């Protein structure tokens, strides 16, 4: 039996937290273990509970979604973090992906679609809409950091970009899932990015897609 993924919700609107919780609980592999009404409370709960997935609102009073994301990453929280927002503004997208977000989803998405996207992100896939991918590729990188990767790291990056989870990559390469995680940590460091999403964008740019 597959273990349930522990989910933490961080949103300053109680109604939105309740709605997202009810949506996620339609998926049997999700367990909403806590919800927080502010960024600082969310960081504190994350440190206490070590969630697998965090659904984070961008526009919050007090500590913003971006600052909350930076705080979570600086504290060593390695959960998959999904930004849920009404904004697809270019600057928001850039800042959040660079800060380590694993997904960027809009609140006006149809509930069934939103649940499926969150589920796929939780499983390790990179979910980028074409518009957001195009926005990110617009940015110029002075040098191609992918050239600094080993052949194994390049191979793993290719598999990440095709949407495979760590477990699937491990199975395909006949290595342990822990080894995959080590390679991913190393390649993210070399690429100077904090998330699989940002690494995937570099991959698309490198390959002219």
PDB file of C-alpha atoms in Angstrom:
ATOM      1  CA  UNK A   1       0.000   0.000   0.000  1.00  0.00           C
ATOM      2  CA  UNK A   2       1.399   3.393  -0.997  1.00  0.00           C
ATOM      3  CA  UNK A   3       2.129   5.746   1.888  1.00  0.00           C
ATOM      4  CA  UNK A   4       0.053   8.888   1.986  1.00  0.00           C
ATOM      5  CA  UNK A   5       1.810  12.125   1.137  1.00  0.00           C
ATOM      6  CA  UNK A   6       1.692  14.640   3.980  1.00  0.00           C
ATOM      7  CA  UNK A   7       0.409  18.004   2.769  1.00  0.00           C
ATOM      8  CA  UNK A   8       0.656  21.425   4.419  1.00  0.00           C
ATOM      9  CA  UNK A   9      -1.533  24.303   3.199  1.00  0.00           C
ATOM     10  CA  UNK A  10      -0.381  27.916   3.658  1.00  0.00           C
ATOM     11  CA  UNK A  11      -2.967  30.532   2.700  1.00  0.00           C
ATOM     12  CA  UNK A  12      -4.331  33.542   4.572  1.00  0.00           C
ATOM     13  CA  UNK A  13      -7.916  32.953   3.391  1.00  0.00           C
ATOM     14  CA  UNK A  14      -9.735  30.368   5.590  1.00  0.00           C
ATOM     15  CA  UNK A  15     -12.296  29.635   2.865  1.00  0.00           C
ATOM     16  CA  UNK A  16      -9.555  28.939   0.313  1.00  0.00           C
ATOM     17  CA  UNK A  17      -7.729  26.647   2.769  1.00  0.00           C
ATOM     18  CA  UNK A  18     -10.930  24.708   3.389  1.00  0.00           C
ATOM     19  CA  UNK A  19     -11.654  24.410  -0.332  1.00  0.00           C
ATOM     20  CA  UNK A  20      -8.144  23.215  -1.228  1.00  0.00           C
ATOM     21  CA  UNK A  21      -8.198  20.759   1.680  1.00  0.00           C
ATOM     22  CA  UNK A  22     -11.496  19.273   0.491  1.00  0.00           C
ATOM     23  CA  UNK A  23     -10.143  19.063  -3.062  1.00  0.00           C
ATOM     24  CA  UNK A  24      -6.916  17.314  -2.042  1.00  0.00           C
ATOM     25  CA  UNK A  25      -8.761  14.844   0.169  1.00  0.00           C
ATOM     26  CA  UNK A  26     -10.533  13.545  -2.937  1.00  0.00           C
ATOM     27  CA  UNK A  27      -7.166  11.964  -3.783  1.00  0.00           C
ATOM     28  CA  UNK A  28      -6.519   8.993  -1.510  1.00  0.00           C
ATOM     29  CA  UNK A  29      -2.748   9.442  -1.525  1.00  0.00           C
ATOM     30  CA  UNK A  30      -2.924  12.928   0.014  1.00  0.00           C
ATOM     31  CA  UNK A  31      -3.298  13.615   3.726  1.00  0.00           C
ATOM     32  CA  UNK A  32      -3.636  17.267   4.744  1.00  0.00           C
ATOM     33  CA  UNK A  33      -1.805  17.241   8.055  1.00  0.00           C
ATOM     34  CA  UNK A  34      -2.058  20.970   8.817  1.00  0.00           C
ATOM     35  CA  UNK A  35      -2.955  24.373   7.440  1.00  0.00           C
ATOM     36  CA  UNK A  36      -1.556  27.776   8.273  1.00  0.00           C
ATOM     37  CA  UNK A  37      -3.008  31.260   7.880  1.00  0.00           C
ATOM     38  CA  UNK A  38       0.344  33.037   7.552  1.00  0.00           C
ATOM     39  CA  UNK A  39       3.800  32.466   6.143  1.00  0.00           C
ATOM     40  CA  UNK A  40       5.589  32.543   9.486  1.00  0.00           C
ATOM     41  CA  UNK A  41       3.122  30.028  10.948  1.00  0.00           C
ATOM     42  CA  UNK A  42       3.568  27.856   7.861  1.00  0.00           C
ATOM     43  CA  UNK A  43       7.357  27.780   8.221  1.00  0.00           C
ATOM     44  CA  UNK A  44       7.040  26.848  11.895  1.00  0.00           C
ATOM     45  CA  UNK A  45       4.587  24.012  11.145  1.00  0.00           C
ATOM     46  CA  UNK A  46       6.740  22.751   8.264  1.00  0.00           C
ATOM     47  CA  UNK A  47       9.752  22.472  10.566  1.00  0.00           C
ATOM     48  CA  UNK A  48       7.668  20.503  13.079  1.00  0.00           C
ATOM     49  CA  UNK A  49       5.901  18.163  10.654  1.00  0.00           C
ATOM     50  CA  UNK A  50       8.266  17.663   7.651  1.00  0.00           C
ATOM     51  CA  UNK A  51       5.518  17.596   4.987  1.00  0.00           C
ATOM     52  CA  UNK A  52       6.045  15.981   1.582  1.00  0.00           C
ATOM     53  CA  UNK A  53       4.097  18.688  -0.243  1.00  0.00           C
ATOM     54  CA  UNK A  54       3.345  22.335   0.551  1.00  0.00           C
ATOM     55  CA  UNK A  55       0.618  24.293  -1.260  1.00  0.00           C
ATOM     56  CA  UNK A  56       1.520  27.958  -0.828  1.00  0.00           C
ATOM     57  CA  UNK A  57      -0.488  31.082  -1.619  1.00  0.00           C
ATOM     58  CA  UNK A  58       1.479  33.886  -3.300  1.00  0.00           C
ATOM     59  CA  UNK A  59      -0.396  36.983  -2.128  1.00  0.00           C
ATOM     60  CA  UNK A  60      -0.602  36.903   1.648  1.00  0.00           C
ATOM     61  CA  UNK A  61      -0.677  39.646   4.266  1.00  0.00           C
ATOM     62  CA  UNK A  62       2.441  39.852   6.392  1.00  0.00           C
ATOM     63  CA  UNK A  63       5.076  37.478   5.062  1.00  0.00           C
ATOM     64  CA  UNK A  64       4.499  37.169   1.309  1.00  0.00           C
ATOM     65  CA  UNK A  65       4.384  33.864  -0.535  1.00  0.00           C
ATOM     66  CA  UNK A  66       7.799  34.575  -2.046  1.00  0.00           C
ATOM     67  CA  UNK A  67       9.385  35.372   1.317  1.00  0.00           C
ATOM     68  CA  UNK A  68       7.700  32.324   2.831  1.00  0.00           C
ATOM     69  CA  UNK A  69       9.131  30.165   0.042  1.00  0.00           C
ATOM     70  CA  UNK A  70      12.609  31.599   0.603  1.00  0.00           C
ATOM     71  CA  UNK A  71      12.215  31.027   4.340  1.00  0.00           C
ATOM     72  CA  UNK A  72      11.178  27.395   3.839  1.00  0.00           C
ATOM     73  CA  UNK A  73      14.145  26.694   1.556  1.00  0.00           C
ATOM     74  CA  UNK A  74      16.631  28.507   3.813  1.00  0.00           C
ATOM     75  CA  UNK A  75      15.443  26.336   6.716  1.00  0.00           C
ATOM     76  CA  UNK A  76      16.211  23.226   4.674  1.00  0.00           C
ATOM     77  CA  UNK A  77      12.614  22.241   3.929  1.00  0.00           C
ATOM     78  CA  UNK A  78      12.912  19.957   0.891  1.00  0.00           C
ATOM     79  CA  UNK A  79       9.186  19.322   0.383  1.00  0.00           C
ATOM     80  CA  UNK A  80       7.745  19.845  -3.075  1.00  0.00           C
ATOM     81  CA  UNK A  81       6.295  23.369  -2.979  1.00  0.00           C
ATOM     82  CA  UNK A  82       3.403  24.354  -5.240  1.00  0.00           C
ATOM     83  CA  UNK A  83       2.520  28.028  -5.620  1.00  0.00           C
ATOM     84  CA  UNK A  84      -1.214  28.574  -5.966  1.00  0.00           C
ATOM     85  CA  UNK A  85      -2.101  32.084  -7.084  1.00  0.00           C
ATOM     86  CA  UNK A  86      -4.282  34.326  -9.215  1.00  0.00           C
ATOM     87  CA  UNK A  87      -1.203  35.948 -10.792  1.00  0.00           C
ATOM     88  CA  UNK A  88       0.672  34.879 -13.914  1.00  0.00           C
ATOM     89  CA  UNK A  89       2.727  38.093 -13.953  1.00  0.00           C
ATOM     90  CA  UNK A  90       6.156  37.556 -15.474  1.00  0.00           C
ATOM     91  CA  UNK A  91       8.093  38.913 -12.477  1.00  0.00           C
ATOM     92  CA  UNK A  92       6.171  36.690 -10.052  1.00  0.00           C
ATOM     93  CA  UNK A  93       6.862  33.595 -12.135  1.00  0.00           C
ATOM     94  CA  UNK A  94      10.589  34.344 -12.424  1.00  0.00           C
ATOM     95  CA  UNK A  95      11.068  35.141  -8.737  1.00  0.00           C
ATOM     96  CA  UNK A  96       9.209  32.061  -7.461  1.00  0.00           C
ATOM     97  CA  UNK A  97      10.855  29.570  -9.803  1.00  0.00           C
ATOM     98  CA  UNK A  98      14.286  30.963  -8.922  1.00  0.00           C
ATOM     99  CA  UNK A  99      13.472  30.725  -5.206  1.00  0.00           C
ATOM    100  CA  UNK A 100      12.754  27.006  -5.445  1.00  0.00           C
ATOM    101  CA  UNK A 101       9.091  26.518  -6.331  1.00  0.00           C
ATOM    102  CA  UNK A 102       8.295  23.144  -7.910  1.00  0.00           C
ATOM    103  CA  UNK A 103       5.072  24.237  -9.585  1.00  0.00           C
ATOM    104  CA  UNK A 104       3.101  27.360 -10.339  1.00  0.00           C
ATOM    105  CA  UNK A 105      -0.654  26.877 -10.638  1.00  0.00           C
ATOM    106  CA  UNK A 106      -3.486  29.357 -11.051  1.00  0.00           C
ATOM    107  CA  UNK A 107      -6.459  29.436  -8.683  1.00  0.00           C
ATOM    108  CA  UNK A 108      -8.955  29.783 -11.533  1.00  0.00           C
ATOM    109  CA  UNK A 109      -7.990  26.358 -12.915  1.00  0.00           C
ATOM    110  CA  UNK A 110     -10.802  23.804 -13.049  1.00  0.00           C
ATOM    111  CA  UNK A 111     -10.752  21.777  -9.796  1.00  0.00           C
ATOM    112  CA  UNK A 112     -10.257  18.385 -11.473  1.00  0.00           C
ATOM    113  CA  UNK A 113      -7.385  19.756 -13.547  1.00  0.00           C
ATOM    114  CA  UNK A 114      -5.848  21.460 -10.528  1.00  0.00           C
ATOM    115  CA  UNK A 115      -5.961  18.246  -8.495  1.00  0.00           C
ATOM    116  CA  UNK A 116      -4.328  16.288 -11.316  1.00  0.00           C
ATOM    117  CA  UNK A 117      -1.576  18.909 -11.690  1.00  0.00           C
ATOM    118  CA  UNK A 118      -0.850  18.940  -7.949  1.00  0.00           C
ATOM    119  CA  UNK A 119      -0.773  15.145  -7.929  1.00  0.00           C
ATOM    120  CA  UNK A 120       1.749  15.051 -10.786  1.00  0.00           C
ATOM    121  CA  UNK A 121       3.953  17.682  -9.145  1.00  0.00           C
ATOM    122  CA  UNK A 122       3.863  15.697  -5.886  1.00  0.00           C
ATOM    123  CA  UNK A 123       5.081  12.650  -7.803  1.00  0.00           C
ATOM    124  CA  UNK A 124       8.106  14.561  -9.026  1.00  0.00           C
ATOM    125  CA  UNK A 125       6.962  15.728 -12.433  1.00  0.00           C
ATOM    126  CA  UNK A 126       7.631  19.195 -13.759  1.00  0.00           C
ATOM    127  CA  UNK A 127       4.388  20.898 -14.736  1.00  0.00           C
ATOM    128  CA  UNK A 128       4.847  23.999 -16.864  1.00  0.00           C
ATOM    129  CA  UNK A 129       2.192  25.556 -19.017  1.00  0.00           C
ATOM    130  CA  UNK A 130       3.471  26.589 -22.431  1.00  0.00           C
ATOM    131  CA  UNK A 131       2.986  30.267 -21.569  1.00  0.00           C
ATOM    132  CA  UNK A 132       5.072  30.023 -18.402  1.00  0.00           C
ATOM    133  CA  UNK A 133       7.726  27.896 -20.102  1.00  0.00           C
ATOM    134  CA  UNK A 134       7.979  30.479 -22.873  1.00  0.00           C
ATOM    135  CA  UNK A 135       8.277  33.282 -20.323  1.00  0.00           C
ATOM    136  CA  UNK A 136      11.157  31.546 -18.615  1.00  0.00           C
ATOM    137  CA  UNK A 137      12.969  30.716 -21.844  1.00  0.00           C
ATOM    138  CA  UNK A 138      12.831  34.412 -22.776  1.00  0.00           C
ATOM    139  CA  UNK A 139      15.441  35.093 -20.138  1.00  0.00           C
ATOM    140  CA  UNK A 140      19.020  35.093 -21.306  1.00  0.00           C
ATOM    141  CA  UNK A 141      21.730  33.063 -19.619  1.00  0.00           C
ATOM    142  CA  UNK A 142      25.260  34.339 -20.174  1.00  0.00           C
ATOM    143  CA  UNK A 143      26.803  30.884 -20.379  1.00  0.00           C
ATOM    144  CA  UNK A 144      25.440  27.400 -20.726  1.00  0.00           C
ATOM    145  CA  UNK A 145      25.771  25.767 -17.295  1.00  0.00           C
ATOM    146  CA  UNK A 146      24.602  22.395 -18.627  1.00  0.00           C
ATOM    147  CA  UNK A 147      28.081  21.911 -20.090  1.00  0.00           C
ATOM    148  CA  UNK A 148      29.378  21.617 -16.513  1.00  0.00           C
ATOM    149  CA  UNK A 149      27.297  18.489 -15.830  1.00  0.00           C
ATOM    150  CA  UNK A 150      28.636  14.942 -15.946  1.00  0.00           C
ATOM    151  CA  UNK A 151      27.162  12.577 -18.528  1.00  0.00           C
ATOM    152  CA  UNK A 152      25.149  10.857 -15.778  1.00  0.00           C
ATOM    153  CA  UNK A 153      23.790  14.200 -14.555  1.00  0.00           C
ATOM    154  CA  UNK A 154      22.885  15.200 -18.113  1.00  0.00           C
ATOM    155  CA  UNK A 155      21.055  11.902 -18.524  1.00  0.00           C
ATOM    156  CA  UNK A 156      19.100  12.439 -15.314  1.00  0.00           C
ATOM    157  CA  UNK A 157      18.267  16.012 -16.325  1.00  0.00           C
ATOM    158  CA  UNK A 158      16.867  14.702 -19.622  1.00  0.00           C
ATOM    159  CA  UNK A 159      14.642  12.254 -17.725  1.00  0.00           C
ATOM    160  CA  UNK A 160      13.500  15.007 -15.340  1.00  0.00           C
ATOM    161  CA  UNK A 161      12.552  17.147 -18.340  1.00  0.00           C
ATOM    162  CA  UNK A 162      10.432  14.323 -19.773  1.00  0.00           C
ATOM    163  CA  UNK A 163       8.414  14.316 -16.537  1.00  0.00           C
ATOM    164  CA  UNK A 164       9.740  11.228 -14.774  1.00  0.00           C
ATOM    165  CA  UNK A 165       9.689  11.035 -10.982  1.00  0.00           C
ATOM    166  CA  UNK A 166      12.751  10.085  -8.913  1.00  0.00           C
ATOM    167  CA  UNK A 167      11.405   6.560  -8.536  1.00  0.00           C
ATOM    168  CA  UNK A 168      10.884   6.187 -12.280  1.00  0.00           C
ATOM    169  CA  UNK A 169      14.364   7.547 -13.023  1.00  0.00           C
ATOM    170  CA  UNK A 170      15.871   5.085 -10.537  1.00  0.00           C
ATOM    171  CA  UNK A 171      14.065   2.205 -12.216  1.00  0.00           C
ATOM    172  CA  UNK A 172      15.136   3.251 -15.688  1.00  0.00           C
ATOM    173  CA  UNK A 173      18.807   3.684 -14.738  1.00  0.00           C
ATOM    174  CA  UNK A 174      18.961   0.683 -12.387  1.00  0.00           C
ATOM    175  CA  UNK A 175      20.173   2.784  -9.470  1.00  0.00           C
ATOM    176  CA  UNK A 176      18.663   3.544  -6.074  1.00  0.00           C
ATOM    177  CA  UNK A 177      16.225   6.386  -5.560  1.00  0.00           C
ATOM    178  CA  UNK A 178      18.632   7.855  -3.000  1.00  0.00           C
ATOM    179  CA  UNK A 179      21.394   7.926  -5.631  1.00  0.00           C
ATOM    180  CA  UNK A 180      19.038   9.753  -7.977  1.00  0.00           C
ATOM    181  CA  UNK A 181      18.384  12.353  -5.277  1.00  0.00           C
ATOM    182  CA  UNK A 182      22.139  12.873  -4.793  1.00  0.00           C
ATOM    183  CA  UNK A 183      22.650  13.386  -8.528  1.00  0.00           C
ATOM    184  CA  UNK A 184      19.740  15.835  -8.653  1.00  0.00           C
ATOM    185  CA  UNK A 185      21.109  17.827  -5.707  1.00  0.00           C
ATOM    186  CA  UNK A 186      24.480  18.025  -7.459  1.00  0.00           C
ATOM    187  CA  UNK A 187      23.089  19.074 -10.823  1.00  0.00           C
ATOM    188  CA  UNK A 188      20.828  21.724  -9.246  1.00  0.00           C
ATOM    189  CA  UNK A 189      23.879  23.139  -7.460  1.00  0.00           C
ATOM    190  CA  UNK A 190      25.936  23.182 -10.675  1.00  0.00           C
ATOM    191  CA  UNK A 191      23.108  24.832 -12.595  1.00  0.00           C
ATOM    192  CA  UNK A 192      22.670  27.342  -9.758  1.00  0.00           C
ATOM    193  CA  UNK A 193      18.941  26.698  -9.537  1.00  0.00           C
ATOM    194  CA  UNK A 194      16.774  25.509  -6.660  1.00  0.00           C
ATOM    195  CA  UNK A 195      14.122  23.406  -8.337  1.00  0.00           C
ATOM    196  CA  UNK A 196      13.507  20.786 -10.996  1.00  0.00           C
ATOM    197  CA  UNK A 197      11.324  23.301 -12.821  1.00  0.00           C
ATOM    198  CA  UNK A 198      14.159  25.797 -13.231  1.00  0.00           C
ATOM    199  CA  UNK A 199      16.535  23.002 -14.291  1.00  0.00           C
ATOM    200  CA  UNK A 200      14.007  21.846 -16.882  1.00  0.00           C
ATOM    201  CA  UNK A 201      13.774  25.350 -18.316  1.00  0.00           C
ATOM    202  CA  UNK A 202      17.559  25.399 -18.762  1.00  0.00           C
ATOM    203  CA  UNK A 203      17.314  22.030 -20.464  1.00  0.00           C
ATOM    204  CA  UNK A 204      14.662  23.320 -22.888  1.00  0.00           C
ATOM    205  CA  UNK A 205      16.754  26.374 -23.657  1.00  0.00           C
ATOM    206  CA  UNK A 206      19.912  24.294 -24.155  1.00  0.00           C
ATOM    207  CA  UNK A 207      18.094  22.120 -26.656  1.00  0.00           C
ATOM    208  CA  UNK A 208      16.430  25.003 -28.433  1.00  0.00           C
ATOM    209  CA  UNK A 209      12.880  24.037 -27.470  1.00  0.00           C
TER     210      UNK A 209
END
